[in-house]
XYZ file of C-alpha atoms in Angstrom:
772
model
C 0.000 0.000 0.000
C 1.254 3.514 -0.850
C 0.603 7.140 -0.064
C -0.108 9.142 -3.215
C 1.083 12.755 -3.030
C -0.397 14.963 -5.726
C 0.956 18.519 -5.568
C 1.062 21.411 -7.990
C 4.197 22.532 -6.105
C 7.107 20.626 -7.627
C 9.197 21.424 -4.561
C 6.843 19.198 -2.519
C 7.609 16.360 -4.889
C 11.348 16.988 -4.763
C 11.288 17.006 -0.947
C 9.146 13.871 -0.820
C 11.474 12.086 -3.197
C 14.265 12.546 -0.638
C 12.289 11.251 2.374
C 14.338 8.489 4.086
C 12.543 5.273 5.081
C 8.924 6.563 5.017
C 6.205 4.764 6.973
C 4.450 4.139 3.649
C 5.986 4.067 0.183
C 5.282 7.409 -1.564
C 4.076 7.836 -5.115
C 4.449 11.319 -6.562
C 2.798 13.328 -9.322
C 1.984 16.870 -10.303
C -1.714 16.724 -11.279
C -1.168 19.403 -13.915
C 1.023 16.937 -15.827
C -0.977 13.726 -15.639
C -3.935 12.759 -17.789
C -5.282 10.152 -15.380
C -4.582 9.363 -11.722
C -4.098 5.653 -10.957
C -5.424 4.783 -7.489
C -4.489 1.095 -7.584
C -2.634 0.072 -4.414
C -3.175 3.540 -2.859
C -4.036 3.713 0.842
C -4.200 7.506 1.285
C -4.317 10.411 -1.181
C -2.801 13.764 -0.223
C -3.632 16.598 -2.641
C -2.010 20.021 -2.420
C -3.392 22.541 -4.886
C -1.837 26.000 -5.072
C -4.778 28.188 -5.974
C -7.503 25.949 -4.545
C -9.701 23.325 -6.219
C -9.923 25.350 -9.445
C -6.189 24.808 -9.968
C -6.894 21.285 -11.243
C -9.777 20.286 -13.510
C -9.465 16.633 -12.465
C -10.033 17.211 -8.750
C -13.718 16.250 -8.727
C -13.031 13.073 -10.719
C -10.319 12.093 -8.244
C -12.702 12.589 -5.319
C -15.350 10.439 -6.968
C -12.894 7.651 -7.761
C -11.397 7.724 -4.258
C -14.856 7.676 -2.679
C -15.852 4.683 -4.764
C -12.716 2.853 -3.618
C -13.128 4.061 -0.005
C -9.680 5.710 -0.106
C -9.225 8.651 2.341
C -8.418 12.008 0.728
C -6.549 14.840 2.469
C -6.794 18.081 0.450
C -4.928 21.283 1.374
C -4.079 24.582 -0.316
C -0.883 26.373 -1.101
C -0.908 28.564 1.993
C -2.165 25.797 4.267
C -5.805 25.151 5.192
C -8.256 25.976 2.406
C -11.944 25.914 3.414
C -13.146 24.424 0.112
C -10.457 21.765 0.077
C -11.023 20.912 3.732
C -14.715 20.437 3.027
C -13.873 18.162 0.107
C -11.515 16.019 2.226
C -12.785 12.693 3.576
C -10.853 12.793 6.856
C -11.597 14.923 9.938
C -10.866 18.658 9.612
C -8.262 18.413 12.394
C -6.289 15.867 10.387
C -6.403 18.183 7.364
C -5.177 21.121 9.448
C -2.261 19.127 10.890
C -1.337 17.747 7.467
C -1.343 21.295 6.113
C 1.075 22.325 8.873
C 3.566 19.629 7.854
C 3.385 20.709 4.224
C 3.536 24.405 5.059
C 6.757 23.965 7.038
C 8.114 21.736 4.282
C 11.335 19.815 3.920
C 12.035 16.100 3.730
C 12.032 15.586 7.524
C 8.560 17.098 7.899
C 7.225 15.094 4.973
C 8.570 11.922 6.552
C 6.619 12.739 9.713
C 3.545 13.649 7.635
C 3.503 10.136 6.168
C 3.851 8.601 9.631
C 1.169 10.940 11.027
C -1.369 10.011 8.341
C -0.479 6.325 8.552
C -1.161 6.340 12.293
C -4.191 8.667 12.461
C -5.992 7.465 9.339
C -4.829 3.875 8.915
C -4.220 3.318 12.668
C -0.806 1.712 12.140
C 1.113 2.872 15.227
C 4.470 3.879 13.719
C 4.713 6.961 15.897
C 5.338 10.459 14.582
C 6.776 13.821 15.583
C 4.858 17.105 15.320
C 5.712 19.514 12.481
C 9.171 20.977 12.925
C 9.088 24.751 12.582
C 11.817 25.715 10.103
C 13.213 29.212 9.457
C 10.944 31.425 7.360
C 14.000 32.958 5.738
C 17.753 32.669 5.864
C 21.079 32.965 4.058
C 22.578 30.147 2.031
C 26.371 30.027 2.508
C 28.283 30.818 -0.680
C 31.794 32.290 -0.781
C 33.599 34.597 1.641
C 32.542 38.238 1.314
C 35.040 40.480 -0.500
C 34.510 44.122 0.555
C 36.161 45.371 -2.646
C 33.346 43.894 -4.745
C 29.732 45.014 -5.147
C 27.166 42.676 -3.606
C 24.198 41.187 -5.395
C 21.388 39.643 -3.372
C 19.689 36.561 -4.831
C 16.225 35.752 -3.474
C 14.727 32.313 -4.077
C 11.907 30.326 -2.543
C 12.263 28.727 0.881
C 10.696 25.593 -0.569
C 13.719 25.155 -2.846
C 16.063 25.347 0.123
C 14.050 22.812 2.127
C 13.724 20.397 -0.797
C 17.413 20.604 -1.693
C 16.560 22.030 -5.100
C 19.261 24.694 -5.015
C 21.716 23.833 -7.769
C 20.192 26.525 -10.028
C 20.821 29.092 -7.285
C 24.427 27.933 -6.940
C 24.995 28.279 -10.694
C 23.681 31.862 -10.635
C 25.776 32.745 -7.584
C 28.889 31.290 -9.222
C 28.157 33.387 -12.314
C 27.876 36.495 -10.130
C 31.232 35.699 -8.556
C 32.812 35.208 -11.993
C 31.340 38.564 -13.084
C 33.056 40.341 -10.179
C 30.450 40.513 -7.428
C 29.706 38.990 -4.063
C 26.573 36.845 -4.136
C 24.264 36.910 -1.135
C 21.740 34.076 -1.667
C 18.681 34.421 0.565
C 15.633 32.176 0.758
C 12.140 33.327 1.743
C 8.576 32.088 1.484
C 7.640 35.203 -0.503
C 8.327 38.914 -0.831
C 4.845 39.963 0.225
C 4.800 42.295 3.227
C 2.840 41.265 6.303
C -0.260 43.037 7.596
C 1.911 45.793 9.081
C 3.787 46.332 5.829
C 6.960 44.701 7.198
C 9.078 42.219 5.254
C 11.583 40.632 7.676
C 13.713 38.981 4.996
C 14.429 42.427 3.559
C 14.828 44.223 6.879
C 17.029 41.568 8.492
C 19.081 40.106 5.650
C 19.205 42.547 2.715
C 18.787 46.164 3.843
C 22.063 48.045 3.589
C 23.910 44.952 2.355
C 23.179 44.734 -1.366
C 23.752 46.953 -4.379
C 21.317 45.034 -6.585
C 18.660 42.417 -5.916
C 18.074 39.492 -8.278
C 14.811 37.716 -7.521
C 13.369 34.440 -8.767
C 10.161 34.715 -6.726
C 6.848 36.206 -7.770
C 5.580 39.734 -7.270
C 5.526 41.306 -3.824
C 2.146 42.960 -4.356
C 0.532 39.557 -4.138
C -2.515 38.003 -5.705
C -4.846 39.773 -3.253
C -3.898 43.181 -4.630
C -6.573 43.685 -7.252
C -5.735 47.267 -8.145
C -2.954 49.800 -8.001
C -4.115 51.164 -4.646
C -3.810 47.730 -3.033
C -0.389 46.918 -4.466
C 2.429 47.172 -1.954
C 6.037 47.004 -3.101
C 7.207 49.482 -0.469
C 9.534 47.041 1.279
C 11.482 46.504 -1.938
C 11.337 50.200 -2.781
C 12.916 51.016 0.580
C 16.038 49.070 -0.421
C 16.660 51.731 -3.108
C 18.449 49.292 -5.409
C 17.607 47.894 -8.839
C 15.481 44.735 -8.572
C 16.020 42.312 -11.446
C 13.708 39.426 -12.265
C 15.657 36.302 -13.219
C 13.380 33.856 -14.988
C 12.964 30.253 -13.779
C 10.661 29.010 -16.502
C 8.329 26.027 -16.372
C 9.358 24.667 -19.780
C 12.409 22.624 -20.699
C 15.351 24.321 -22.308
C 14.604 22.572 -25.592
C 11.002 23.779 -25.592
C 12.187 27.333 -24.895
C 14.914 27.215 -27.541
C 12.457 26.022 -30.192
C 9.844 28.682 -29.374
C 9.447 31.962 -31.241
C 7.436 33.414 -28.354
C 10.116 32.434 -25.851
C 7.941 32.013 -22.771
C 4.783 30.042 -22.189
C 1.750 32.202 -21.298
C 1.867 31.165 -17.633
C 5.521 32.244 -17.389
C 4.862 35.483 -19.260
C 2.116 36.333 -16.781
C 3.584 35.149 -13.481
C 7.274 35.865 -14.031
C 7.145 38.970 -16.191
C 3.856 40.880 -16.364
C 2.914 40.720 -12.678
C 6.433 41.317 -11.266
C 6.608 44.443 -13.439
C 4.089 46.005 -11.061
C 6.902 45.961 -8.487
C 9.087 47.931 -10.884
C 11.358 44.952 -11.494
C 13.678 44.866 -14.498
C 13.202 41.812 -16.680
C 16.263 39.758 -17.565
C 16.365 36.342 -19.253
C 15.524 32.693 -18.523
C 18.415 30.989 -16.753
C 16.682 27.970 -15.203
C 14.542 25.368 -16.931
C 12.449 22.427 -15.751
C 13.802 19.133 -17.009
C 11.820 15.969 -16.385
C 13.555 13.202 -14.464
C 12.905 9.478 -14.937
C 10.255 9.331 -12.178
C 8.277 12.237 -13.626
C 9.425 14.815 -11.074
C 10.881 17.918 -12.744
C 14.226 19.313 -11.663
C 15.392 22.913 -12.011
C 18.434 22.930 -14.290
C 20.372 26.140 -14.845
C 21.887 27.198 -18.151
C 25.362 28.573 -17.350
C 25.411 30.891 -20.375
C 22.065 32.487 -19.558
C 22.998 32.625 -15.859
C 26.075 34.573 -16.929
C 23.846 37.055 -18.773
C 21.680 37.601 -15.679
C 24.831 38.036 -13.604
C 26.364 40.441 -16.106
C 23.298 42.691 -16.147
C 23.122 42.629 -12.346
C 26.792 43.447 -11.876
C 26.548 46.203 -14.491
C 23.860 47.878 -12.387
C 25.719 47.200 -9.137
C 28.857 48.908 -10.396
C 26.942 52.110 -11.080
C 26.696 52.621 -7.299
C 30.453 52.401 -6.853
C 31.960 54.220 -9.857
C 32.303 57.933 -8.977
C 30.417 60.312 -11.259
C 33.718 61.864 -12.255
C 34.786 58.521 -13.753
C 31.455 57.215 -15.017
C 31.227 56.763 -18.786
C 27.829 57.108 -20.465
C 26.418 56.965 -23.968
C 23.470 59.116 -25.045
C 21.883 57.548 -28.120
C 19.501 59.496 -30.380
C 17.174 57.644 -32.704
C 17.064 58.457 -36.411
C 13.924 57.174 -38.059
C 13.913 57.083 -40.978
C 17.580 57.549 -41.837
C 17.590 61.226 -42.752
C 19.414 64.223 -41.258
C 16.019 65.847 -40.798
C 14.999 62.987 -38.510
C 18.048 62.782 -36.234
C 16.815 62.731 -32.660
C 13.265 62.000 -33.781
C 11.348 60.793 -30.722
C 7.643 60.710 -29.979
C 6.644 63.903 -28.222
C 10.170 64.712 -26.985
C 12.563 67.458 -28.060
C 15.657 65.275 -27.831
C 18.348 67.871 -28.688
C 17.047 70.247 -26.013
C 16.594 67.325 -23.630
C 20.157 66.150 -24.247
C 21.472 69.602 -23.374
C 19.421 69.730 -20.145
C 20.593 66.248 -19.222
C 24.237 67.088 -19.868
C 23.901 70.239 -17.782
C 22.340 68.256 -14.933
C 25.093 65.648 -15.172
C 27.740 68.339 -15.011
C 26.100 69.736 -11.879
C 26.529 66.391 -10.071
C 30.120 65.799 -11.083
C 30.082 64.018 -14.438
C 32.851 64.861 -16.880
C 30.829 66.130 -19.850
C 33.546 68.210 -21.504
C 32.642 71.286 -23.532
C 29.379 70.593 -25.326
C 27.141 73.017 -27.276
C 24.586 74.352 -24.786
C 21.881 74.834 -27.381
C 19.861 71.933 -28.739
C 19.950 73.062 -32.360
C 23.690 73.640 -32.255
C 24.255 70.276 -30.598
C 22.402 68.291 -33.232
C 23.922 70.265 -36.112
C 27.378 69.601 -34.694
C 26.572 65.906 -34.560
C 25.313 65.885 -38.159
C 28.305 67.907 -39.376
C 30.604 65.232 -37.970
C 28.912 62.684 -40.226
C 25.526 61.099 -39.810
C 23.880 58.159 -41.530
C 22.146 60.010 -44.359
C 24.053 58.652 -47.366
C 22.843 61.542 -49.545
C 24.999 63.905 -47.494
C 27.726 61.699 -46.008
C 31.147 62.522 -47.473
C 34.406 60.604 -47.689
C 36.035 63.352 -45.657
C 33.538 62.823 -42.823
C 34.168 59.077 -42.863
C 37.915 59.584 -42.740
C 37.714 62.151 -39.928
C 35.338 60.163 -37.721
C 36.704 59.595 -34.225
C 34.490 56.655 -33.313
C 35.580 53.749 -35.471
C 35.960 49.988 -35.179
C 38.965 48.240 -36.779
C 38.015 45.091 -38.645
C 40.127 42.880 -36.364
C 38.197 44.061 -33.311
C 34.852 43.654 -35.007
C 35.738 40.212 -36.327
C 36.488 39.103 -32.759
C 33.087 40.362 -31.535
C 31.271 38.910 -34.538
C 32.883 35.485 -34.162
C 31.656 35.308 -30.559
C 27.996 35.414 -31.691
C 25.754 32.373 -31.729
C 26.229 30.509 -35.041
C 22.609 30.981 -36.157
C 22.786 34.761 -35.715
C 26.167 34.911 -37.455
C 24.781 32.968 -40.391
C 21.765 35.267 -40.695
C 23.945 38.380 -40.647
C 26.242 36.924 -43.293
C 23.264 36.048 -45.472
C 21.837 39.575 -45.324
C 24.927 41.769 -44.995
C 27.856 39.745 -46.371
C 31.237 39.267 -44.773
C 32.469 41.802 -42.186
C 32.878 44.729 -42.264
C 30.098 44.919 -44.850
C 29.598 47.890 -47.157
C 27.831 50.357 -44.851
C 29.718 53.292 -43.294
C 33.111 51.757 -43.923
C 36.383 53.668 -44.247
C 38.942 51.201 -45.548
C 38.420 48.242 -43.210
C 37.145 50.387 -40.319
C 33.465 50.576 -39.452
C 32.671 54.248 -38.815
C 30.175 55.401 -36.189
C 28.219 58.660 -36.111
C 29.214 59.998 -32.705
C 30.768 62.830 -30.745
C 32.617 62.540 -27.450
C 32.367 65.145 -24.683
C 34.516 64.138 -21.748
C 33.201 60.800 -20.511
C 30.009 61.049 -22.565
C 29.476 59.803 -26.092
C 26.592 61.305 -28.071
C 25.686 58.826 -30.793
C 23.093 58.466 -33.520
C 21.507 55.023 -33.322
C 22.668 52.975 -36.320
C 20.172 52.499 -39.142
C 18.079 49.377 -38.905
C 17.615 48.858 -42.639
C 18.215 50.181 -46.121
C 16.828 49.772 -49.591
C 13.681 50.848 -51.361
C 11.512 50.975 -48.245
C 13.741 51.577 -45.212
C 10.776 52.539 -43.002
C 9.118 49.154 -43.488
C 12.425 47.398 -42.959
C 12.822 49.049 -39.552
C 10.270 46.626 -38.091
C 11.078 43.596 -40.230
C 10.915 40.679 -37.769
C 13.456 38.642 -39.740
C 16.090 41.187 -40.778
C 19.157 40.846 -38.507
C 21.181 43.872 -37.432
C 23.888 44.970 -39.840
C 27.590 44.719 -39.028
C 27.506 48.476 -38.465
C 24.651 48.144 -35.940
C 26.377 45.424 -33.918
C 29.724 47.260 -34.072
C 28.240 50.448 -32.616
C 26.917 48.852 -29.419
C 29.888 46.533 -28.968
C 32.229 49.536 -29.407
C 30.423 51.366 -26.610
C 31.236 48.519 -24.230
C 34.537 47.124 -25.457
C 36.339 50.268 -26.642
C 34.690 53.316 -25.052
C 33.980 51.425 -21.822
C 30.444 52.700 -21.221
C 28.970 51.929 -17.823
C 25.460 52.544 -19.144
C 23.583 53.744 -22.208
C 20.646 56.159 -22.355
C 18.257 55.876 -25.300
C 16.876 59.377 -25.384
C 13.198 59.002 -26.202
C 10.903 56.637 -28.061
C 11.272 55.438 -30.826
C 14.470 53.374 -30.847
C 15.019 50.191 -32.820
C 17.073 47.911 -30.579
C 14.047 46.512 -28.762
C 12.479 45.610 -32.136
C 15.385 43.557 -33.488
C 14.526 39.966 -34.460
C 14.393 37.139 -31.971
C 12.072 35.679 -29.384
C 9.262 37.891 -28.229
C 10.123 37.424 -24.561
C 12.706 35.513 -22.559
C 15.647 36.119 -24.863
C 18.584 33.859 -25.680
C 22.078 34.498 -26.977
C 20.823 33.950 -30.532
C 18.304 36.807 -30.211
C 19.559 40.056 -31.728
C 18.690 42.471 -28.869
C 20.569 40.264 -26.388
C 23.579 39.913 -28.664
C 23.746 43.635 -29.442
C 23.207 45.070 -25.960
C 24.850 42.334 -23.897
C 25.118 43.206 -20.207
C 25.082 46.978 -20.678
C 22.521 48.716 -18.403
C 20.000 50.633 -20.515
C 18.017 53.656 -19.301
C 15.159 54.840 -21.454
C 13.209 58.098 -21.053
C 9.896 57.118 -22.622
C 6.617 58.929 -23.208
C 4.207 58.014 -20.418
C 1.160 57.330 -22.599
C 2.653 54.414 -24.551
C 3.167 51.630 -22.017
C 2.897 49.015 -24.765
C 6.105 49.972 -26.544
C 7.825 50.874 -23.284
C 7.094 47.342 -22.117
C 8.798 46.032 -25.260
C 11.982 47.841 -24.248
C 11.726 46.536 -20.674
C 11.187 42.939 -21.708
C 13.538 42.634 -24.680
C 16.312 45.036 -23.635
C 16.221 44.980 -19.792
C 15.489 48.710 -19.938
C 14.944 50.922 -16.928
C 12.096 53.082 -18.212
C 11.901 56.650 -16.904
C 8.513 57.988 -17.933
C 8.333 61.514 -19.299
C 5.378 63.838 -19.703
C 3.338 64.086 -22.884
C 4.039 67.132 -25.062
C 1.966 70.292 -24.604
C -1.607 69.551 -25.612
C -4.212 71.898 -27.032
C -7.740 71.697 -28.411
C -7.642 71.224 -32.178
C -10.322 73.888 -32.862
C -11.521 74.603 -36.423
C -9.444 75.826 -39.344
C -9.642 76.288 -43.132
C -12.496 74.226 -44.628
C -13.619 73.115 -41.168
C -14.101 76.724 -40.040
C -15.905 77.573 -43.284
C -18.166 74.568 -42.866
C -19.041 75.604 -39.308
C -19.966 79.065 -40.589
C -22.201 77.592 -43.301
C -23.954 75.352 -40.779
C -24.703 78.376 -38.610
C -26.012 80.264 -41.671
C -28.168 77.248 -42.605
C -29.811 77.306 -39.159
C -30.575 81.021 -39.496
C -31.927 80.729 -43.045
C -34.050 77.719 -42.089
C -35.804 79.852 -39.493
C -35.997 83.149 -41.418
C -35.815 82.568 -45.203
C -36.301 78.868 -46.152
C -36.282 79.707 -49.876
C -32.492 80.113 -49.721
C -31.920 76.631 -48.261
C -31.159 74.893 -51.619
C -28.354 77.380 -52.305
C -26.694 76.807 -48.915
C -27.188 73.050 -49.213
C -25.227 73.171 -52.451
C -22.462 75.258 -50.865
C -22.235 72.875 -47.913
C -22.008 69.790 -50.150
C -19.426 71.424 -52.454
C -17.254 72.331 -49.479
C -17.563 68.839 -47.998
C -16.539 67.132 -51.240
C -13.756 69.642 -51.958
C -12.244 68.864 -48.547
C -12.857 65.128 -49.091
C -14.830 65.058 -45.845
C -17.549 62.901 -47.406
C -15.176 59.949 -47.061
C -14.877 60.544 -43.310
C -18.651 60.916 -43.134
C -19.192 57.705 -45.149
C -21.450 59.441 -47.680
C -20.932 58.945 -51.413
C -23.680 61.064 -52.987
C -25.601 64.238 -52.255
C -28.344 63.612 -49.676
C -31.852 64.406 -50.800
C -33.634 67.499 -49.484
C -35.599 65.267 -47.106
C -32.422 63.652 -45.799
C -30.325 66.810 -45.619
C -31.305 67.962 -42.129
C -30.426 64.550 -40.657
C -27.212 64.601 -42.647
C -26.316 67.995 -41.176
C -26.774 66.607 -37.661
C -24.178 64.005 -38.606
C -21.855 66.717 -39.976
C -22.346 68.851 -36.877
C -21.422 65.936 -34.587
C -18.375 65.188 -36.723
C -17.155 68.798 -36.535
C -17.753 68.830 -32.781
C -15.662 65.696 -32.364
C -12.827 66.844 -34.621
C -12.422 70.336 -33.164
C -12.556 68.962 -29.614
C -9.695 66.508 -30.092
C -6.556 67.183 -28.060
C -3.531 67.552 -30.318
C 0.153 68.125 -29.708
C 1.175 71.733 -29.533
C 4.964 71.411 -29.510
C 7.419 68.996 -27.896
C 8.223 68.155 -24.309
C 11.683 68.894 -22.957
C 12.944 66.373 -20.438
C 12.599 67.636 -16.871
C 10.899 70.888 -17.880
C 7.410 71.375 -16.393
C 4.777 73.060 -18.576
C 4.207 76.725 -17.803
C 1.932 79.563 -18.838
C -0.575 78.795 -21.575
C 0.900 75.309 -22.110
C 0.114 74.464 -18.496
C -3.403 75.870 -18.774
C -4.018 73.784 -21.929
C -2.706 70.597 -20.330
C -4.674 71.067 -17.119
C -7.812 71.688 -19.190
C -7.118 68.456 -21.045
C -6.683 66.494 -17.806
C -9.821 67.997 -16.292
C -11.957 66.750 -19.170
C -11.894 63.277 -17.648
C -13.675 61.958 -14.596
C -11.245 61.890 -11.666
C -11.179 59.170 -9.031
C -8.170 60.136 -6.943
C -7.006 63.133 -4.958
C -8.624 62.272 -1.664
C -12.106 63.077 -2.948
C -15.126 61.234 -1.594
C -16.160 59.395 -4.748
C -15.477 60.314 -8.344
C -15.397 63.866 -9.618
C -16.884 64.592 -13.038
C -14.890 66.313 -15.722
C -14.926 70.114 -15.477
C -17.028 70.601 -18.604
C -19.516 67.977 -17.465
C -19.845 69.693 -14.086
C -20.454 72.994 -15.859
C -22.903 71.331 -18.221
C -24.925 69.966 -15.317
C -25.059 73.425 -13.759
C -26.047 75.252 -16.966
C -28.091 72.499 -18.651
C -25.643 72.231 -21.557
C -24.270 69.092 -23.238
C -20.823 68.366 -24.629
C -21.997 66.546 -27.747
C -23.672 69.654 -29.164
C -21.138 71.728 -31.080
C -22.320 75.159 -29.975
C -22.919 74.124 -26.375
C -19.559 72.336 -26.267
C -17.900 75.570 -27.374
C -19.664 77.427 -24.543
C -18.536 74.836 -22.002
C -14.965 74.932 -23.292
C -14.894 78.724 -23.083
C -16.200 78.740 -19.507
C -13.743 76.013 -18.466
C -10.844 77.914 -20.008
C -11.778 81.165 -18.270
C -11.944 79.372 -14.932
C -8.648 77.495 -15.301
C -6.836 80.595 -16.590
C -8.135 82.590 -13.604
C -6.960 79.918 -11.141
C -3.591 79.920 -12.884
C -3.312 83.700 -12.362
C -3.936 83.125 -8.635
C -1.063 80.647 -8.456
C -3.256 77.530 -8.168
C -4.370 78.430 -4.656
C -7.231 76.079 -3.730
C -8.501 78.521 -1.117
C -9.123 81.110 -3.839
C -11.333 78.828 -5.944
C -14.784 79.862 -4.588
C -14.053 83.550 -5.134
C -12.714 82.845 -8.638
C -15.867 80.926 -9.590
C -18.041 83.783 -8.309
C -15.991 86.379 -10.187
C -15.884 84.466 -13.481
C -19.381 82.970 -13.569
C -21.259 85.190 -11.108
C -22.578 82.153 -9.242
C -21.879 80.748 -5.782
C -23.763 77.446 -5.983
C -21.315 75.518 -8.173
C -19.893 73.173 -5.526
C -19.013 70.412 -8.006
C -17.198 72.840 -10.293
C -15.259 74.152 -7.305
C -14.339 70.600 -6.285
C -12.871 69.892 -9.731
C -10.831 73.102 -9.656
C -9.542 72.334 -6.145
C -8.525 68.919 -7.447
C -6.466 70.698 -10.106
C -4.812 72.851 -7.417
C -4.119 70.015 -4.993
C -3.267 67.181 -7.353
C -2.812 67.971 -11.038
C -0.584 71.042 -10.906
C 1.699 69.757 -8.089
C 2.210 66.580 -10.079
C 3.033 68.536 -13.229
C 5.505 70.588 -11.193
C 7.325 67.338 -10.416
C 8.238 66.954 -14.078
C 11.722 67.874 -12.850
C 11.795 64.333 -11.413
C 12.350 63.033 -14.941
C 15.986 64.091 -14.923
C 16.420 63.584 -11.171
C 15.162 60.007 -11.434
C 17.279 59.304 -14.498
C 20.377 60.500 -12.668
C 19.349 58.490 -9.613
C 19.035 55.401 -11.785
C 22.519 56.018 -13.138
């Protein structure tokens, strides 16, 4: 007779496998990996389901089969006693609770006593058993002696791995950290979720003040009970004030991962990437895989090469804390999309030349050696272009010959030969033998860059060439050119950069070919960037593409504000059309005989401006249909003129001021607000005004009235310095009413929340420097 242990926690199975001389022989299985459970020769079934009964579709069938065979079932959850599972068990609740305690404490010794406990209490055998042994909730795994001259990287892994002896993958990672030049401090813990008081003892007792970087293999600290941003608590990790890197221990085998274009299975993408990102963790690469042993129990097996990549990224970040600013070497990379001089520094919503100047000035203020750089954005970018850019229509032989940043063929050949064979072969197929034909002076690969002290200002290498270079930029199969690879390898190997800053979306490195997530050495972004820490100021309203940079280029994203926004208003044909619609309304009421003439003018203007395509009308509406058609036109004009459009570019670290601030605050106050300490949601400002004046936003003329009133109010509050106490008097002065409590509440929200947050736009540069 045997005890069958079914657990969705593989560490339970690993610990049970090592149990010496159990009271009953133990059969093991993870129910997620078996099609059918065989209950022949089973005396007791123990089921542990992380996530409750819904974690396994076959649970009900098991219960029915066990009941038919009169086999006792003990069912427990991942955190211990689960009410649903206890109710489903066929042994007394006290037995379930005690069994859960053995499993919760874990380890082979406790599992041995669990078997004896169940054998005695359920089967009445009389072996004798010890109570659950309470084991440390967290602790340090000995590694190598601490070297105070090295940075220290903490490695956090699950307590269950320590208790089950499944720690070889941790040892491989720690050895890689040592080889990369750091001390490894391996620490085990049940989780990184804070307790009810917000404390996290493993951090407070073992990590605080002792690590420069934290590498974690456990899940998010916010926890599954945090259903929204307000309930998420990563404060204990935040208090460490160090980069937190997620090292991926995937649930697939290495072969399955290597053969996958996606890289990670959906469960790994969710649990090990998407959710940990809510903690602000930086995503690295898979370094541990689950390989199935002969008895069906998976074992964590580390890949030394991928472990070395995790270690290299971690040590790169750790060193940033120890290299003095005076010695720190940085690269500022400007995108160029497409490859034209007119597009150098092109980024979405960001004035990158002006931002580069502000960043260089801020770096100089905190001790960086930034040399003598042009202190005007236009001059800076023109200087960079004059030194030789990538626009082949203007690039001269003299510029190629004079370029300072260059890669000799022998150096490049050494870097190229170190690539994975499949990537090498792809590059040779598309770009020929090194050094290729792009931006080559003799046998040197030439880079478009300037050096100011310890800072290199570089134009990101072109992604593609040919008849349609814009389309090629996002070609999922086109490998980087020799020139592209040489540029990033030169930054590390020759210039000695400690970090690189991609100044603004939209760069191309994160879009290079390879797996979508969980990159390998044969994936182009990994091969190009290597271990180099990447910092990426990125527009805040495009989390999708920012996530791409985080997940495929281990980027530290520093969000920046959207550009100044303004209401589109009417212009040209739109303004003329509005005027005709107003005339039509007047004529309809006063002189209907003139209607056909104005109808003709309206239709001619609509077709001349090609607006009939937007309105999905192909022929002139009949007289009977025309009034309904004009309602459609009126709604279209209302929607178009009310759209918020960019009114310039944002400069990194520069808060909006004057009219730009008024426009942006007006834009924010259009939306319903649910934060700011208010009791319940606040309506948008125009909606609050509409409720007070019986006006609606989807009527063009009434929407214009509401917009005008809202602008007068916000401009008046701006004049008063955004003083919330002055709001009631401002509303009375502007609107001559004192009963607009909801309008006042929205304006106070702007004073207390919106404008102070906009004022903290300076954090963009402060946080970037802090990251560096």
